[in-house]
Amino acid sequence: MKKLMSANWKMYKTRDEAVNTMKALSEALATLPDDREVALFAPYTALGSLADALGQTKNIQLGAENMYPAKEGAFTGEISPAMIRDCACRFVLIGHSERRSVLGETDEFIAKKVPFALENGLDVVLCIGETLEERESGRLEEVLERQLSSALAAVDSSVEAERLSIAYEPVWAIGTGKVAGLEDILATHLLVRNMLKKIFPEKADKMRILYGGSVKPDNAQAIVALDNVDGVLVGGASLEAGSFSKIVLA
Ligand code: PGA
């Protein structure tokens, strides 16, 4: 299984900034090890320009940071899977904690998006994670179980394992500089793997579980080396080609 090293650019970068960063990244990653894949999750406004420039780059795949679960229609401000695929995207990120907490996305809404994305040709990275309060009150397992089982309930069990990845991102570690301890990451990724085995007994072992939350060039290697860590989702440290390429190659 290749590790999926992914960048989440959130609400950063104009089109030129995005294209320049992607080109610099491609140069830095010209010789990518066989066991790595690179995905850039970029703002919608940059995706068309990134798609146009993709031919001049190597080893980069594109993704959108969100989508709406309908083919088309009167959904002002929303974007469909076909529009995302039209921008040469393979991936879509679903259920990021900022969408859950800032934009009010519910488990029910996320549960519609995951199967819809898969059925409409996008590979999904589903984000799950607990708040500090949930972890400290002993509810880690309950929260992850709820997020996973609801989001995956309507996913067809024939889905290819490599088309559906989970990003475990403890909310308290996102953008805070506080990375979860290696022991916590190891234990939680095993927990997530075991939950996936209950849902997809045949293919859970081949699904990728990424870690996200303050991944930086100096901690990436130790995190990526852990059992059941099949890649990373990086916010702040992915904005500069120099630091993100160090993480990809860690
Ligand atoms: P961070 O963000 O690396 O800045 O903590 C990760 C994410 O939100 O995906």
mmCIF file of C-alpha atoms and ligand atoms in Angstrom:
data_model
loop_
_atom_site.group_PDB
_atom_site.id
_atom_site.type_symbol
_atom_site.label_atom_id
_atom_site.label_comp_id
_atom_site.label_asym_id
_atom_site.label_seq_id
_atom_site.Cartn_x
_atom_site.Cartn_y
_atom_site.Cartn_z
ATOM 1 C CA MET A 1 0.000 0.000 0.000
ATOM 2 C CA LYS A 2 1.409 3.403 -0.970
ATOM 3 C CA LYS A 3 1.414 6.067 1.712
ATOM 4 C CA LEU A 4 -0.800 9.013 0.817
ATOM 5 C CA MET A 5 1.055 12.217 1.669
ATOM 6 C CA SER A 6 -1.510 14.958 1.391
ATOM 7 C CA ALA A 7 -1.652 18.722 1.679
ATOM 8 C CA ASN A 8 -4.738 20.595 2.840
ATOM 9 C CA TRP A 9 -4.387 24.195 1.681
ATOM 10 C CA LYS A 10 -7.649 25.259 3.360
ATOM 11 C CA MET A 11 -8.532 28.903 2.511
ATOM 12 C CA TYR A 12 -5.045 29.885 1.399
ATOM 13 C CA LYS A 13 -3.525 30.726 -1.999
ATOM 14 C CA THR A 14 -4.698 32.634 -5.055
ATOM 15 C CA ARG A 15 -4.425 30.835 -8.410
ATOM 16 C CA ASP A 16 -0.873 32.043 -9.116
ATOM 17 C CA GLU A 17 0.294 31.201 -5.633
ATOM 18 C CA ALA A 18 -1.212 27.745 -5.892
ATOM 19 C CA VAL A 19 0.311 27.005 -9.308
ATOM 20 C CA ASN A 20 3.736 28.284 -8.251
ATOM 21 C CA THR A 21 3.694 26.149 -5.121
ATOM 22 C CA MET A 22 2.586 23.063 -7.066
ATOM 23 C CA LYS A 23 5.383 23.534 -9.617
ATOM 24 C CA ALA A 24 8.002 24.003 -6.895
ATOM 25 C CA LEU A 25 6.686 20.917 -5.163
ATOM 26 C CA SER A 26 6.839 18.880 -8.322
ATOM 27 C CA GLU A 27 10.494 19.846 -8.805
ATOM 28 C CA ALA A 28 11.311 18.892 -5.242
ATOM 29 C CA LEU A 29 9.495 15.581 -5.663
ATOM 30 C CA ALA A 30 10.839 14.662 -9.095
ATOM 31 C CA THR A 31 12.135 11.389 -7.703
ATOM 32 C CA LEU A 32 9.346 10.157 -5.493
ATOM 33 C CA PRO A 33 9.887 6.813 -3.730
ATOM 34 C CA ASP A 34 7.616 4.045 -5.051
ATOM 35 C CA ASP A 35 5.775 3.726 -1.772
ATOM 36 C CA ARG A 36 4.505 7.336 -1.747
ATOM 37 C CA GLU A 37 1.648 9.196 -3.439
ATOM 38 C CA VAL A 38 1.071 12.945 -3.187
ATOM 39 C CA ALA A 39 -2.306 14.698 -3.138
ATOM 40 C CA LEU A 40 -2.961 18.445 -2.988
ATOM 41 C CA PHE A 41 -6.339 19.470 -1.590
ATOM 42 C CA ALA A 42 -6.740 23.017 -2.860
ATOM 43 C CA PRO A 43 -9.426 25.741 -2.776
ATOM 44 C CA TYR A 44 -12.043 25.455 -5.530
ATOM 45 C CA THR A 45 -10.935 28.739 -7.097
ATOM 46 C CA ALA A 46 -7.425 27.381 -7.706
ATOM 47 C CA LEU A 47 -8.403 23.949 -9.039
ATOM 48 C CA GLY A 48 -8.940 25.000 -12.678
ATOM 49 C CA SER A 49 -5.525 26.674 -12.867
ATOM 50 C CA LEU A 50 -3.877 23.742 -11.097
ATOM 51 C CA ALA A 51 -5.545 21.357 -13.571
ATOM 52 C CA ASP A 52 -4.175 23.416 -16.497
ATOM 53 C CA ALA A 53 -0.661 23.321 -15.035
ATOM 54 C CA LEU A 54 -0.747 19.651 -14.046
ATOM 55 C CA GLY A 55 0.762 18.594 -17.400
ATOM 56 C CA GLN A 56 3.961 20.453 -16.492
ATOM 57 C CA THR A 57 4.318 18.620 -13.191
ATOM 58 C CA LYS A 58 5.125 15.104 -12.037
ATOM 59 C CA ASN A 59 3.946 13.008 -9.134
ATOM 60 C CA ILE A 60 1.106 15.300 -8.032
ATOM 61 C CA GLN A 61 -2.592 14.482 -7.817
ATOM 62 C CA LEU A 62 -5.357 16.953 -7.082
ATOM 63 C CA GLY A 63 -8.298 16.992 -4.713
ATOM 64 C CA ALA A 64 -11.081 19.330 -3.603
ATOM 65 C CA GLU A 65 -11.655 20.218 0.048
ATOM 66 C CA ASN A 66 -15.404 19.592 0.001
ATOM 67 C CA MET A 67 -18.358 18.953 -2.336
ATOM 68 C CA TYR A 68 -22.145 18.852 -2.375
ATOM 69 C CA PRO A 69 -23.940 15.492 -2.715
ATOM 70 C CA ALA A 70 -26.020 16.185 -5.842
ATOM 71 C CA LYS A 71 -25.278 15.982 -9.560
ATOM 72 C CA GLU A 72 -26.435 19.566 -10.179
ATOM 73 C CA GLY A 73 -29.224 21.871 -9.117
ATOM 74 C CA ALA A 74 -30.261 24.939 -7.178
ATOM 75 C CA PHE A 75 -27.536 24.800 -4.515
ATOM 76 C CA THR A 76 -26.052 28.283 -4.540
ATOM 77 C CA GLY A 77 -22.392 28.324 -3.600
ATOM 78 C CA GLU A 78 -21.926 24.575 -3.831
ATOM 79 C CA ILE A 79 -19.818 22.370 -6.132
ATOM 80 C CA SER A 80 -20.670 18.944 -7.601
ATOM 81 C CA PRO A 81 -18.451 15.886 -8.087
ATOM 82 C CA ALA A 82 -18.571 16.364 -11.890
ATOM 83 C CA MET A 83 -17.263 19.935 -11.527
ATOM 84 C CA ILE A 84 -14.461 18.674 -9.330
ATOM 85 C CA ARG A 85 -13.579 15.878 -11.759
ATOM 86 C CA ASP A 86 -13.613 18.484 -14.552
ATOM 87 C CA CYS A 87 -10.688 20.108 -12.710
ATOM 88 C CA ALA A 88 -8.638 16.891 -13.009
ATOM 89 C CA CYS A 89 -9.225 15.948 -9.387
ATOM 90 C CA ARG A 90 -9.037 12.351 -8.249
ATOM 91 C CA PHE A 91 -9.813 13.065 -4.592
ATOM 92 C CA VAL A 92 -12.225 14.892 -2.332
ATOM 93 C CA LEU A 93 -11.858 15.610 1.381
ATOM 94 C CA ILE A 94 -15.038 15.046 3.366
ATOM 95 C CA GLY A 95 -15.963 15.952 6.922
ATOM 96 C CA HIS A 96 -12.914 17.991 7.877
ATOM 97 C CA SER A 97 -13.265 19.155 11.476
ATOM 98 C CA GLU A 98 -13.366 22.805 10.370
ATOM 99 C CA ARG A 99 -16.399 22.003 8.219
ATOM 100 C CA ARG A 100 -17.998 20.202 11.125
ATOM 101 C CA SER A 101 -17.291 22.882 13.736
ATOM 102 C CA VAL A 102 -17.204 26.160 11.761
ATOM 103 C CA LEU A 103 -19.710 25.366 8.999
ATOM 104 C CA GLY A 104 -21.992 23.161 11.078
ATOM 105 C CA GLU A 105 -21.793 19.965 9.007
ATOM 106 C CA THR A 106 -23.521 17.063 10.733
ATOM 107 C CA ASP A 107 -22.818 13.330 10.662
ATOM 108 C CA GLU A 108 -26.027 12.943 8.628
ATOM 109 C CA PHE A 109 -24.868 15.359 5.932
ATOM 110 C CA ILE A 110 -21.421 13.755 5.798
ATOM 111 C CA ALA A 111 -23.118 10.349 5.501
ATOM 112 C CA LYS A 112 -24.721 11.536 2.258
ATOM 113 C CA LYS A 113 -21.499 12.934 0.823
ATOM 114 C CA VAL A 114 -19.223 9.915 1.195
ATOM 115 C CA PRO A 115 -21.228 7.412 -0.910
ATOM 116 C CA PHE A 116 -22.217 10.118 -3.402
ATOM 117 C CA ALA A 117 -18.590 11.088 -4.021
ATOM 118 C CA LEU A 118 -17.548 7.464 -4.490
ATOM 119 C CA GLU A 119 -20.459 6.701 -6.826
ATOM 120 C CA ASN A 120 -19.613 9.787 -8.861
ATOM 121 C CA GLY A 121 -15.997 9.011 -9.538
ATOM 122 C CA LEU A 122 -14.106 10.689 -6.703
ATOM 123 C CA ASP A 123 -11.836 8.946 -4.214
ATOM 124 C CA VAL A 124 -12.626 10.002 -0.666
ATOM 125 C CA VAL A 125 -10.522 11.021 2.306
ATOM 126 C CA LEU A 126 -12.957 11.060 5.221
ATOM 127 C CA CYS A 127 -11.814 13.069 8.252
ATOM 128 C CA ILE A 128 -12.698 12.018 11.777
ATOM 129 C CA GLY A 129 -11.393 13.121 15.170
ATOM 130 C CA GLU A 130 -12.238 13.976 18.736
ATOM 131 C CA THR A 131 -12.076 17.260 20.652
ATOM 132 C CA LEU A 132 -9.878 17.548 23.749
ATOM 133 C CA GLU A 133 -12.949 17.511 25.964
ATOM 134 C CA GLU A 134 -14.174 14.305 24.330
ATOM 135 C CA ARG A 135 -10.795 12.608 24.756
ATOM 136 C CA GLU A 136 -10.352 13.743 28.365
ATOM 137 C CA SER A 137 -13.829 12.573 29.319
ATOM 138 C CA GLY A 138 -13.084 9.074 27.993
ATOM 139 C CA ARG A 139 -15.290 9.354 24.910
ATOM 140 C CA LEU A 140 -12.641 8.914 22.210
ATOM 141 C CA GLU A 141 -13.866 5.501 21.087
ATOM 142 C CA GLU A 142 -17.535 6.452 21.153
ATOM 143 C CA VAL A 143 -16.926 9.590 19.053
ATOM 144 C CA LEU A 144 -14.779 7.896 16.403
ATOM 145 C CA GLU A 145 -17.173 4.953 16.199
ATOM 146 C CA ARG A 146 -20.119 7.317 15.678
ATOM 147 C CA GLN A 147 -18.331 9.387 13.030
ATOM 148 C CA LEU A 148 -17.065 6.346 11.137
ATOM 149 C CA SER A 149 -20.129 4.160 11.242
ATOM 150 C CA SER A 150 -22.493 6.938 10.215
ATOM 151 C CA ALA A 151 -20.278 8.238 7.383
ATOM 152 C CA LEU A 152 -19.736 4.753 5.971
ATOM 153 C CA ALA A 153 -23.207 3.289 6.549
ATOM 154 C CA ALA A 154 -24.385 3.825 2.979
ATOM 155 C CA VAL A 155 -21.082 3.015 1.257
ATOM 156 C CA ASP A 156 -21.343 -0.002 -1.037
ATOM 157 C CA SER A 157 -19.173 -2.806 0.322
ATOM 158 C CA SER A 158 -17.840 -3.425 -3.196
ATOM 159 C CA VAL A 159 -15.884 -0.125 -3.093
ATOM 160 C CA GLU A 160 -12.185 -0.625 -3.905
ATOM 161 C CA ALA A 161 -10.163 -0.219 -0.720
ATOM 162 C CA GLU A 162 -7.764 2.295 -2.247
ATOM 163 C CA ARG A 163 -10.652 4.641 -3.109
ATOM 164 C CA LEU A 164 -11.612 5.271 0.506
ATOM 165 C CA SER A 165 -9.154 6.562 3.092
ATOM 166 C CA ILE A 166 -9.681 7.814 6.624
ATOM 167 C CA ALA A 167 -7.816 10.802 8.054
ATOM 168 C CA TYR A 168 -7.663 10.637 11.831
ATOM 169 C CA GLU A 169 -7.193 14.219 13.001
ATOM 170 C CA PRO A 170 -7.542 14.943 16.723
ATOM 171 C CA VAL A 171 -9.264 18.350 16.691
ATOM 172 C CA TRP A 172 -7.023 19.643 19.502
ATOM 173 C CA ALA A 173 -3.923 18.980 17.363
ATOM 174 C CA ILE A 174 -5.090 20.840 14.244
ATOM 175 C CA GLY A 175 -3.301 24.138 13.709
ATOM 176 C CA THR A 176 -2.261 24.268 17.351
ATOM 177 C CA GLY A 177 1.315 23.034 17.111
ATOM 178 C CA LYS A 178 0.303 20.289 19.580
ATOM 179 C CA VAL A 179 0.943 16.991 17.914
ATOM 180 C CA ALA A 180 -0.568 13.871 19.457
ATOM 181 C CA GLY A 181 2.019 11.658 21.165
ATOM 182 C CA LEU A 182 3.307 8.704 19.140
ATOM 183 C CA GLU A 183 1.724 6.255 21.597
ATOM 184 C CA ASP A 184 -1.644 7.960 21.204
ATOM 185 C CA ILE A 185 -1.400 7.937 17.414
ATOM 186 C CA LEU A 186 -0.424 4.247 17.414
ATOM 187 C CA ALA A 187 -3.281 3.287 19.728
ATOM 188 C CA THR A 188 -5.900 5.380 17.956
ATOM 189 C CA HIS A 189 -4.942 4.193 14.474
ATOM 190 C CA LEU A 190 -5.257 0.587 15.682
ATOM 191 C CA LEU A 191 -8.674 1.454 17.091
ATOM 192 C CA VAL A 192 -9.724 2.925 13.740
ATOM 193 C CA ARG A 193 -8.368 -0.116 11.873
ATOM 194 C CA ASN A 194 -10.419 -2.421 14.095
ATOM 195 C CA MET A 195 -13.540 -0.311 13.571
ATOM 196 C CA LEU A 196 -12.989 -0.473 9.801
ATOM 197 C CA LYS A 197 -12.651 -4.269 10.039
ATOM 198 C CA LYS A 198 -16.133 -4.460 11.491
ATOM 199 C CA ILE A 199 -17.554 -2.377 8.642
ATOM 200 C CA PHE A 200 -15.489 -3.800 5.745
ATOM 201 C CA PRO A 201 -14.155 -7.158 6.968
ATOM 202 C CA GLU A 202 -12.677 -8.064 3.578
ATOM 203 C CA LYS A 203 -10.806 -4.897 2.771
ATOM 204 C CA ALA A 204 -10.178 -2.884 5.930
ATOM 205 C CA ASP A 205 -6.516 -3.934 5.909
ATOM 206 C CA LYS A 206 -6.032 -2.278 2.534
ATOM 207 C CA MET A 207 -7.685 1.024 3.420
ATOM 208 C CA ARG A 208 -5.374 3.887 4.215
ATOM 209 C CA ILE A 209 -5.552 5.606 7.582
ATOM 210 C CA LEU A 210 -3.815 8.995 7.518
ATOM 211 C CA TYR A 211 -2.785 11.058 10.525
ATOM 212 C CA GLY A 212 -3.342 14.804 10.600
ATOM 213 C CA GLY A 213 -2.712 17.516 13.185
ATOM 214 C CA SER A 214 0.436 19.655 13.325
ATOM 215 C CA VAL A 215 2.530 17.323 11.158
ATOM 216 C CA LYS A 216 5.841 19.111 10.460
ATOM 217 C CA PRO A 217 9.126 18.199 8.748
ATOM 218 C CA ASP A 218 10.687 17.316 12.101
ATOM 219 C CA ASN A 219 7.977 14.945 13.348
ATOM 220 C CA ALA A 220 6.746 13.403 10.078
ATOM 221 C CA GLN A 221 9.248 10.559 9.880
ATOM 222 C CA ALA A 222 8.399 9.163 13.325
ATOM 223 C CA ILE A 223 4.662 9.422 12.656
ATOM 224 C CA VAL A 224 4.770 7.850 9.200
ATOM 225 C CA ALA A 225 6.849 4.935 10.536
ATOM 226 C CA LEU A 226 4.099 3.870 12.971
ATOM 227 C CA ASP A 227 1.968 0.780 12.335
ATOM 228 C CA ASN A 228 -1.354 1.608 10.704
ATOM 229 C CA VAL A 229 -0.222 5.085 9.644
ATOM 230 C CA ASP A 230 -0.626 5.043 5.877
ATOM 231 C CA GLY A 231 0.018 8.692 5.174
ATOM 232 C CA VAL A 232 -0.572 12.184 6.517
ATOM 233 C CA LEU A 233 -2.864 15.154 6.000
ATOM 234 C CA VAL A 234 -0.924 18.367 6.485
ATOM 235 C CA GLY A 235 -2.299 21.892 6.841
ATOM 236 C CA GLY A 236 0.074 24.671 7.912
ATOM 237 C CA ALA A 237 3.312 22.912 6.943
ATOM 238 C CA SER A 238 1.967 22.115 3.449
ATOM 239 C CA LEU A 239 1.710 25.729 2.323
ATOM 240 C CA GLU A 240 5.422 25.984 1.471
ATOM 241 C CA ALA A 241 6.853 23.575 -1.085
ATOM 242 C CA GLY A 242 10.089 23.275 0.929
ATOM 243 C CA SER A 243 8.487 22.071 4.119
ATOM 244 C CA PHE A 244 5.825 19.890 2.503
ATOM 245 C CA SER A 245 8.342 18.129 0.259
ATOM 246 C CA LYS A 246 10.445 17.308 3.333
ATOM 247 C CA ILE A 247 7.360 15.731 4.911
ATOM 248 C CA VAL A 248 6.533 13.759 1.754
ATOM 249 C CA LEU A 249 10.075 12.370 1.673
ATOM 250 C CA ALA A 250 10.336 11.799 5.449
HETATM 251 P P1 PGA B 1 -2.398 21.382 10.546
HETATM 252 O O1 PGA B 1 -3.808 21.043 9.826
HETATM 253 O O2 PGA B 1 -1.361 20.512 9.893
HETATM 254 O O3 PGA B 1 -2.184 22.846 10.297
HETATM 255 O O4 PGA B 1 -2.564 21.045 11.995
HETATM 256 C C1 PGA B 1 -4.166 19.717 9.508
HETATM 257 C C2 PGA B 1 -5.532 19.703 8.893
HETATM 258 O O5 PGA B 1 -6.394 20.495 9.303
HETATM 259 O O6 PGA B 1 -5.811 18.908 7.966
#
